[in-house]
PDB file of C-alpha atoms and ligand atoms in Angstrom:
ATOM      1  CA  MET A   1      97.112 144.699 131.737  1.00 65.00           C
ATOM      2  CA  ALA A   2     100.713 145.791 131.343  1.00 67.00           C
ATOM      3  CA  ASP A   3     102.189 148.524 133.528  1.00 90.00           C
ATOM      4  CA  VAL A   4      99.185 148.962 135.796  1.00 97.00           C
ATOM      5  CA  LYS A   5     100.374 149.963 139.252  1.00 98.00           C
ATOM      6  CA  LEU A   6      98.678 148.020 142.033  1.00 98.00           C
ATOM      7  CA  ALA A   7      99.140 148.702 145.751  1.00 98.00           C
ATOM      8  CA  ILE A   8      98.070 145.941 148.151  1.00 99.00           C
ATOM      9  CA  VAL A   9      97.818 147.492 151.613  1.00 99.00           C
ATOM     10  CA  TYR A  10      96.805 145.240 154.491  1.00 99.00           C
ATOM     11  CA  TYR A  11      96.858 144.445 158.170  1.00 99.00           C
ATOM     12  CA  SER A  12      97.144 140.904 159.559  1.00 98.00           C
ATOM     13  CA  SER A  13      97.503 139.689 163.151  1.00 98.00           C
ATOM     14  CA  THR A  14      97.805 135.951 162.659  1.00 98.00           C
ATOM     15  CA  GLY A  15      98.720 135.582 158.995  1.00 98.00           C
ATOM     16  CA  THR A  16      95.480 134.932 157.106  1.00 98.00           C
ATOM     17  CA  ILE A  17      95.221 138.339 155.479  1.00 98.00           C
ATOM     18  CA  HIS A  18      98.967 138.211 154.862  1.00 98.00           C
ATOM     19  CA  SER A  19      98.529 134.951 152.864  1.00 98.00           C
ATOM     20  CA  MET A  20      95.603 136.423 150.933  1.00 98.00           C
ATOM     21  CA  ALA A  21      97.662 139.533 150.128  1.00 98.00           C
ATOM     22  CA  GLN A  22     100.559 137.415 148.854  1.00 98.00           C
ATOM     23  CA  ARG A  23      98.259 135.398 146.615  1.00 98.00           C
ATOM     24  CA  LEU A  24      96.750 138.616 145.204  1.00 98.00           C
ATOM     25  CA  ALA A  25     100.232 139.992 144.523  1.00 98.00           C
ATOM     26  CA  GLU A  26     101.271 136.858 142.626  1.00 98.00           C
ATOM     27  CA  ALA A  27      98.096 136.865 140.535  1.00 98.00           C
ATOM     28  CA  ALA A  28      98.375 140.590 139.769  1.00 98.00           C
ATOM     29  CA  GLU A  29     101.986 140.213 138.672  1.00 98.00           C
ATOM     30  CA  LYS A  30     100.943 137.366 136.388  1.00 97.00           C
ATOM     31  CA  ALA A  31      98.340 139.754 134.952  1.00 97.00           C
ATOM     32  CA  GLY A  32     101.150 142.203 134.128  1.00 96.00           C
ATOM     33  CA  ALA A  33     100.846 144.648 137.030  1.00 98.00           C
ATOM     34  CA  GLU A  34     103.635 146.315 138.948  1.00 98.00           C
ATOM     35  CA  VAL A  35     102.792 145.501 142.565  1.00 98.00           C
ATOM     36  CA  ARG A  36     103.623 147.123 145.880  1.00 98.00           C
ATOM     37  CA  LEU A  37     102.747 144.708 148.696  1.00 98.00           C
ATOM     38  CA  ARG A  38     102.677 146.698 151.933  1.00 98.00           C
ATOM     39  CA  GLN A  39     101.607 145.990 155.488  1.00 98.00           C
ATOM     40  CA  VAL A  40     100.414 148.792 157.735  1.00 98.00           C
ATOM     41  CA  ALA A  41     102.100 149.379 161.054  1.00 97.00           C
ATOM     42  CA  GLU A  42     101.154 147.309 164.098  1.00 98.00           C
ATOM     43  CA  LEU A  43      99.622 149.535 166.774  1.00 97.00           C
ATOM     44  CA  ALA A  44      98.654 147.013 169.443  1.00 98.00           C
ATOM     45  CA  PRO A  45     100.547 147.107 172.727  1.00 97.00           C
ATOM     46  CA  ALA A  46     103.308 144.514 173.137  1.00 97.00           C
ATOM     47  CA  GLU A  47     101.415 142.740 175.925  1.00 98.00           C
ATOM     48  CA  ALA A  48      98.379 142.189 173.669  1.00 97.00           C
ATOM     49  CA  ILE A  49     100.578 140.671 170.958  1.00 98.00           C
ATOM     50  CA  ALA A  50     102.419 138.529 173.504  1.00 98.00           C
ATOM     51  CA  SER A  51      99.127 137.125 174.823  1.00 97.00           C
ATOM     52  CA  ASN A  52      98.512 135.258 171.545  1.00 97.00           C
ATOM     53  CA  ALA A  53     101.200 132.844 170.261  1.00 97.00           C
ATOM     54  CA  ALA A  54     100.017 132.988 166.639  1.00 97.00           C
ATOM     55  CA  TRP A  55      99.985 136.803 166.712  1.00 98.00           C
ATOM     56  CA  SER A  56     103.482 136.936 168.264  1.00 98.00           C
ATOM     57  CA  GLN A  57     104.902 134.515 165.718  1.00 98.00           C
ATOM     58  CA  HIS A  58     103.370 136.358 162.773  1.00 98.00           C
ATOM     59  CA  PHE A  59     104.533 139.708 164.133  1.00 98.00           C
ATOM     60  CA  ASP A  60     108.129 138.457 164.504  1.00 98.00           C
ATOM     61  CA  ARG A  61     108.124 136.831 161.060  1.00 98.00           C
ATOM     62  CA  THR A  62     106.848 139.934 159.236  1.00 97.00           C
ATOM     63  CA  LYS A  63     108.048 142.905 161.270  1.00 95.00           C
ATOM     64  CA  ASN A  64     110.725 143.804 158.714  1.00 96.00           C
ATOM     65  CA  GLU A  65     108.463 143.642 155.664  1.00 96.00           C
ATOM     66  CA  PRO A  66     107.865 146.939 153.838  1.00 97.00           C
ATOM     67  CA  LYS A  67     105.417 149.294 155.548  1.00 98.00           C
ATOM     68  CA  ALA A  68     102.639 151.148 153.758  1.00 98.00           C
ATOM     69  CA  ALA A  69     103.040 154.868 153.130  1.00 98.00           C
ATOM     70  CA  ALA A  70     100.628 157.417 151.706  1.00 98.00           C
ATOM     71  CA  ASP A  71     102.687 157.505 148.511  1.00 98.00           C
ATOM     72  CA  ASP A  72     101.843 153.857 147.834  1.00 98.00           C
ATOM     73  CA  VAL A  73      98.187 154.797 147.373  1.00 98.00           C
ATOM     74  CA  VAL A  74      98.970 157.995 145.446  1.00 98.00           C
ATOM     75  CA  TRP A  75     101.321 156.030 143.164  1.00 98.00           C
ATOM     76  CA  ALA A  76      98.803 153.301 142.369  1.00 98.00           C
ATOM     77  CA  ASP A  77      96.210 153.047 139.617  1.00 98.00           C
ATOM     78  CA  ALA A  78      94.443 150.383 141.672  1.00 98.00           C
ATOM     79  CA  VAL A  79      94.434 149.562 145.371  1.00 99.00           C
ATOM     80  CA  LEU A  80      93.418 146.469 147.336  1.00 99.00           C
ATOM     81  CA  PHE A  81      92.899 146.902 151.078  1.00 99.00           C
ATOM     82  CA  GLY A  82      92.933 143.841 153.345  1.00 99.00           C
ATOM     83  CA  THR A  83      91.772 143.642 156.950  1.00 99.00           C
ATOM     84  CA  PRO A  84      90.667 140.978 159.411  1.00 98.00           C
ATOM     85  CA  THR A  85      87.111 141.413 160.648  1.00 98.00           C
ATOM     86  CA  ARG A  86      87.041 143.139 164.027  1.00 98.00           C
ATOM     87  CA  TYR A  87      83.548 143.084 165.518  1.00 98.00           C
ATOM     88  CA  GLY A  88      82.224 143.242 161.964  1.00 98.00           C
ATOM     89  CA  ASN A  89      84.418 146.218 161.194  1.00 98.00           C
ATOM     90  CA  VAL A  90      87.790 147.282 159.794  1.00 98.00           C
ATOM     91  CA  ALA A  91      90.811 146.619 162.043  1.00 98.00           C
ATOM     92  CA  SER A  92      92.026 149.773 163.776  1.00 98.00           C
ATOM     93  CA  GLN A  93      95.512 149.320 162.326  1.00 98.00           C
ATOM     94  CA  LEU A  94      94.232 149.660 158.757  1.00 99.00           C
ATOM     95  CA  LYS A  95      91.791 152.393 159.782  1.00 98.00           C
ATOM     96  CA  GLN A  96      94.662 154.340 161.315  1.00 98.00           C
ATOM     97  CA  PHE A  97      96.506 154.173 157.997  1.00 98.00           C
ATOM     98  CA  LEU A  98      93.404 155.375 156.138  1.00 98.00           C
ATOM     99  CA  ASP A  99      93.029 158.177 158.674  1.00 98.00           C
ATOM    100  CA  THR A 100      96.518 159.468 157.863  1.00 98.00           C
ATOM    101  CA  LEU A 101      95.558 160.054 154.216  1.00 98.00           C
ATOM    102  CA  GLY A 102      93.759 163.367 154.818  1.00 98.00           C
ATOM    103  CA  PRO A 103      96.355 165.507 153.003  1.00 98.00           C
ATOM    104  CA  GLN A 104      96.262 163.277 149.907  1.00 98.00           C
ATOM    105  CA  TRP A 105      92.447 163.089 150.044  1.00 98.00           C
ATOM    106  CA  SER A 106      92.134 166.903 150.262  1.00 98.00           C
ATOM    107  CA  GLN A 107      94.242 167.272 147.130  1.00 98.00           C
ATOM    108  CA  GLY A 108      92.189 164.730 145.182  1.00 98.00           C
ATOM    109  CA  GLN A 109      95.121 162.349 144.908  1.00 98.00           C
ATOM    110  CA  LEU A 110      93.089 159.313 145.971  1.00 98.00           C
ATOM    111  CA  ALA A 111      90.215 159.799 143.513  1.00 98.00           C
ATOM    112  CA  ASN A 112      89.486 158.017 140.241  1.00 97.00           C
ATOM    113  CA  LYS A 113      91.364 154.847 141.093  1.00 98.00           C
ATOM    114  CA  ALA A 114      90.021 151.305 141.311  1.00 98.00           C
ATOM    115  CA  TYR A 115      89.614 149.962 144.849  1.00 98.00           C
ATOM    116  CA  ALA A 116      88.442 146.694 146.394  1.00 98.00           C
ATOM    117  CA  GLY A 117      88.800 144.868 149.692  1.00 98.00           C
ATOM    118  CA  PHE A 118      89.442 141.457 151.182  1.00 98.00           C
ATOM    119  CA  THR A 119      88.854 140.162 154.660  1.00 98.00           C
ATOM    120  CA  ALA A 120      88.656 137.147 156.972  1.00 98.00           C
ATOM    121  CA  SER A 121      86.678 136.225 160.047  1.00 98.00           C
ATOM    122  CA  MET A 122      86.484 133.237 162.353  1.00 98.00           C
ATOM    123  CA  THR A 123      82.863 132.481 161.584  1.00 98.00           C
ATOM    124  CA  GLN A 124      80.882 132.379 158.386  1.00 95.00           C
ATOM    125  CA  HIS A 125      78.374 135.002 159.440  1.00 96.00           C
ATOM    126  CA  GLY A 126      80.781 136.912 161.647  1.00 98.00           C
ATOM    127  CA  GLY A 127      80.735 140.150 159.688  1.00 98.00           C
ATOM    128  CA  GLN A 128      82.726 139.801 156.477  1.00 98.00           C
ATOM    129  CA  GLU A 129      80.182 141.735 154.450  1.00 98.00           C
ATOM    130  CA  SER A 130      79.812 144.496 157.035  1.00 98.00           C
ATOM    131  CA  THR A 131      83.596 144.812 157.210  1.00 98.00           C
ATOM    132  CA  LEU A 132      83.891 145.275 153.457  1.00 98.00           C
ATOM    133  CA  LEU A 133      80.965 147.692 153.353  1.00 98.00           C
ATOM    134  CA  ALA A 134      82.524 149.692 156.211  1.00 98.00           C
ATOM    135  CA  LEU A 135      85.830 149.764 154.334  1.00 99.00           C
ATOM    136  CA  TYR A 136      84.085 151.033 151.213  1.00 98.00           C
ATOM    137  CA  ASN A 137      82.670 154.057 153.082  1.00 98.00           C
ATOM    138  CA  THR A 138      86.215 155.419 153.022  1.00 98.00           C
ATOM    139  CA  ILE A 139      86.563 154.697 149.301  1.00 98.00           C
ATOM    140  CA  TYR A 140      83.434 156.713 148.527  1.00 98.00           C
ATOM    141  CA  HIS A 141      84.970 159.653 150.374  1.00 98.00           C
ATOM    142  CA  PHE A 142      88.149 159.269 148.325  1.00 98.00           C
ATOM    143  CA  GLY A 143      86.089 159.510 145.127  1.00 98.00           C
ATOM    144  CA  GLY A 144      87.370 156.034 144.333  1.00 98.00           C
ATOM    145  CA  VAL A 145      85.730 153.486 142.090  1.00 98.00           C
ATOM    146  CA  VAL A 146      84.740 150.356 144.018  1.00 98.00           C
ATOM    147  CA  VAL A 147      85.507 147.354 141.854  1.00 98.00           C
ATOM    148  CA  ALA A 148      83.357 144.750 143.513  1.00 98.00           C
ATOM    149  CA  PRO A 149      83.809 141.282 142.030  1.00 98.00           C
ATOM    150  CA  GLY A 150      80.066 140.693 142.029  1.00 98.00           C
ATOM    151  CA  TYR A 151      79.248 137.379 140.374  1.00 98.00           C
ATOM    152  CA  THR A 152      81.198 138.291 137.255  1.00 98.00           C
ATOM    153  CA  ASP A 153      82.587 134.764 136.943  1.00 98.00           C
ATOM    154  CA  PRO A 154      80.990 131.416 137.818  1.00 97.00           C
ATOM    155  CA  LEU A 155      83.796 130.849 140.366  1.00 98.00           C
ATOM    156  CA  LYS A 156      82.209 133.560 142.519  1.00 98.00           C
ATOM    157  CA  PHE A 157      79.371 131.171 143.276  1.00 97.00           C
ATOM    158  CA  ALA A 158      81.938 128.967 145.043  1.00 96.00           C
ATOM    159  CA  ASP A 159      83.456 131.576 147.377  1.00 95.00           C
ATOM    160  CA  GLY A 160      80.108 133.355 147.512  1.00 94.00           C
ATOM    161  CA  ASN A 161      81.156 136.928 148.299  1.00 97.00           C
ATOM    162  CA  PRO A 162      80.239 139.568 145.696  1.00 98.00           C
ATOM    163  CA  TYR A 163      81.565 142.409 147.911  1.00 98.00           C
ATOM    164  CA  GLY A 164      85.219 141.337 147.766  1.00 98.00           C
ATOM    165  CA  VAL A 165      87.041 138.176 148.775  1.00 98.00           C
ATOM    166  CA  SER A 166      86.837 136.633 152.220  1.00 98.00           C
ATOM    167  CA  HIS A 167      87.891 133.580 154.149  1.00 98.00           C
ATOM    168  CA  VAL A 168      86.529 131.828 157.246  1.00 98.00           C
ATOM    169  CA  THR A 169      89.403 130.896 159.562  1.00 98.00           C
ATOM    170  CA  GLY A 170      87.311 128.611 161.800  1.00 98.00           C
ATOM    171  CA  GLY A 171      87.221 128.040 165.532  1.00 96.00           C
ATOM    172  CA  SER A 172      90.973 127.480 165.770  1.00 96.00           C
ATOM    173  CA  ASN A 173      91.595 130.492 163.537  1.00 96.00           C
ATOM    174  CA  ASP A 174      93.878 128.492 161.245  1.00 95.00           C
ATOM    175  CA  ALA A 175      91.795 127.005 158.417  1.00 98.00           C
ATOM    176  CA  PRO A 176      93.982 127.286 155.299  1.00 97.00           C
ATOM    177  CA  LEU A 177      92.814 129.045 152.162  1.00 98.00           C
ATOM    178  CA  GLY A 178      91.087 126.575 149.853  1.00 98.00           C
ATOM    179  CA  ASP A 179      90.691 126.325 146.088  1.00 98.00           C
ATOM    180  CA  ALA A 180      87.584 128.528 146.118  1.00 98.00           C
ATOM    181  CA  GLN A 181      89.415 131.339 147.952  1.00 98.00           C
ATOM    182  CA  HIS A 182      92.493 131.049 145.746  1.00 98.00           C
ATOM    183  CA  ALA A 183      90.337 131.210 142.628  1.00 98.00           C
ATOM    184  CA  ALA A 184      88.412 134.206 144.000  1.00 98.00           C
ATOM    185  CA  LEU A 185      91.638 136.037 144.926  1.00 98.00           C
ATOM    186  CA  ASP A 186      93.101 135.408 141.463  1.00 98.00           C
ATOM    187  CA  HIS A 187      89.886 136.657 139.883  1.00 98.00           C
ATOM    188  CA  LEU A 188      89.839 139.822 142.021  1.00 98.00           C
ATOM    189  CA  ALA A 189      93.469 140.539 141.146  1.00 98.00           C
ATOM    190  CA  ARG A 190      92.861 140.119 137.410  1.00 98.00           C
ATOM    191  CA  ARG A 191      89.698 142.220 137.577  1.00 98.00           C
ATOM    192  CA  ILE A 192      91.198 145.156 139.471  1.00 98.00           C
ATOM    193  CA  VAL A 193      94.274 145.196 137.240  1.00 98.00           C
ATOM    194  CA  SER A 194      92.060 145.228 134.158  1.00 98.00           C
ATOM    195  CA  ILE A 195      89.677 147.939 135.411  1.00 97.00           C
ATOM    196  CA  GLY A 196      92.496 149.941 137.017  1.00 97.00           C
ATOM    197  CA  GLY A 197      94.190 149.992 133.609  1.00 96.00           C
ATOM    198  CA  LYS A 198      91.035 151.163 131.871  1.00 96.00           C
ATOM    199  CA  LEU A 199      90.508 153.946 134.430  1.00 94.00           C
ATOM    200  CA  ARG A 200      94.080 155.120 134.030  1.00 92.00           C
TER     201      ARG A 200
HETATM  202  C1  FMN B 301      89.270 141.847 168.618  1.00 54.83           C
HETATM  203  C2  FMN B 301      88.834 140.836 167.631  1.00 54.83           C
HETATM  204  C3  FMN B 301      87.582 140.934 167.057  1.00 54.83           C
HETATM  205  C4  FMN B 301      87.145 139.976 166.163  1.00 54.83           C
HETATM  206  N1  FMN B 301      85.895 140.091 165.633  1.00 54.83           N
HETATM  207  C5  FMN B 301      85.421 139.091 164.856  1.00 54.83           C
HETATM  208  C6  FMN B 301      84.089 139.145 164.361  1.00 54.83           C
HETATM  209  O1  FMN B 301      83.358 140.115 164.546  1.00 54.83           O
HETATM  210  N2  FMN B 301      83.634 138.078 163.649  1.00 54.83           N
HETATM  211  C7  FMN B 301      84.410 136.975 163.414  1.00 54.83           C
HETATM  212  O2  FMN B 301      83.935 136.013 162.811  1.00 54.83           O
HETATM  213  N3  FMN B 301      85.713 136.953 163.790  1.00 54.83           N
HETATM  214  C8  FMN B 301      86.219 137.977 164.514  1.00 54.83           C
HETATM  215  N4  FMN B 301      87.526 137.943 164.930  1.00 54.83           N
HETATM  216  C9  FMN B 301      88.421 136.914 164.383  1.00 54.83           C
HETATM  217  C10 FMN B 301      89.284 137.508 163.266  1.00 54.83           C
HETATM  218  O3  FMN B 301      88.509 138.133 162.286  1.00 54.83           O
HETATM  219  C11 FMN B 301      90.191 136.466 162.620  1.00 54.83           C
HETATM  220  O4  FMN B 301      91.055 135.980 163.628  1.00 54.83           O
HETATM  221  C12 FMN B 301      91.009 137.127 161.512  1.00 54.83           C
HETATM  222  O5  FMN B 301      90.196 137.339 160.406  1.00 54.83           O
HETATM  223  C13 FMN B 301      92.216 136.338 161.086  1.00 54.83           C
HETATM  224  O6  FMN B 301      92.957 137.173 160.223  1.00 54.83           O
HETATM  225  P1  FMN B 301      94.535 137.334 160.416  1.00 54.83           P
HETATM  226  O7  FMN B 301      95.060 135.930 160.576  1.00 54.83           O
HETATM  227  O8  FMN B 301      95.025 137.970 159.146  1.00 54.83           O
HETATM  228  O9  FMN B 301      94.790 138.185 161.612  1.00 54.83           O
HETATM  229  C14 FMN B 301      87.994 138.898 165.810  1.00 54.83           C
HETATM  230  C15 FMN B 301      89.270 138.821 166.348  1.00 54.83           C
HETATM  231  C16 FMN B 301      89.688 139.780 167.264  1.00 54.83           C
HETATM  232  C17 FMN B 301      91.076 139.668 167.851  1.00 54.83           C
END
């Protein structure tokens, strides 16, 4: 839908959520949306980042990309939040960003928008659903409208996650996104742009 404003706000340590966010941005732009693609600030200590080569490389590659601000959520008609699974939960970096939105929440500036989430984990049953459900607790408090993909298209039976979109990175944490994930990301982008436009 033309002129819908979509904010994609995410955290990524080793690049998976970053790739998913980029794919969502491309699909949403194709659907006519104006997109702000924003990463939240890294909060981990330098020694933790340095202990993991993939994390260090991703941090260096993306450290100058635009950072999320409260205004990005206020501005948007629709918002996609992305986070790696951390013990079946939302990464603290994204949670910290959400926890800075109190002033906007108290003024009702986060309500009545379309929201959905995307995540990744190393293992198939490692907590993707609990991560998305935990993320959505915050959306309920915003007064947001959770736009779950459900099984609204046959392609959702391939990626298999009605709560959002997710990817299993595997034991080496580097399994690339496949056709099923790309299709599910494109579908989520089209759906949130469409419903975000109707809500606006
Ligand atoms: C502290 C920590 C906790 C994690 N917890 C889980 C988990 O509960 N289940 C799981 O399958 N993977 C877990 N992982 C793996 C990450 O979810 C996986 O590396 C991440 O989704 C990759 O996303 P990224 O490349 O965008 O950082 C954990 C990783 C870390 C560092």
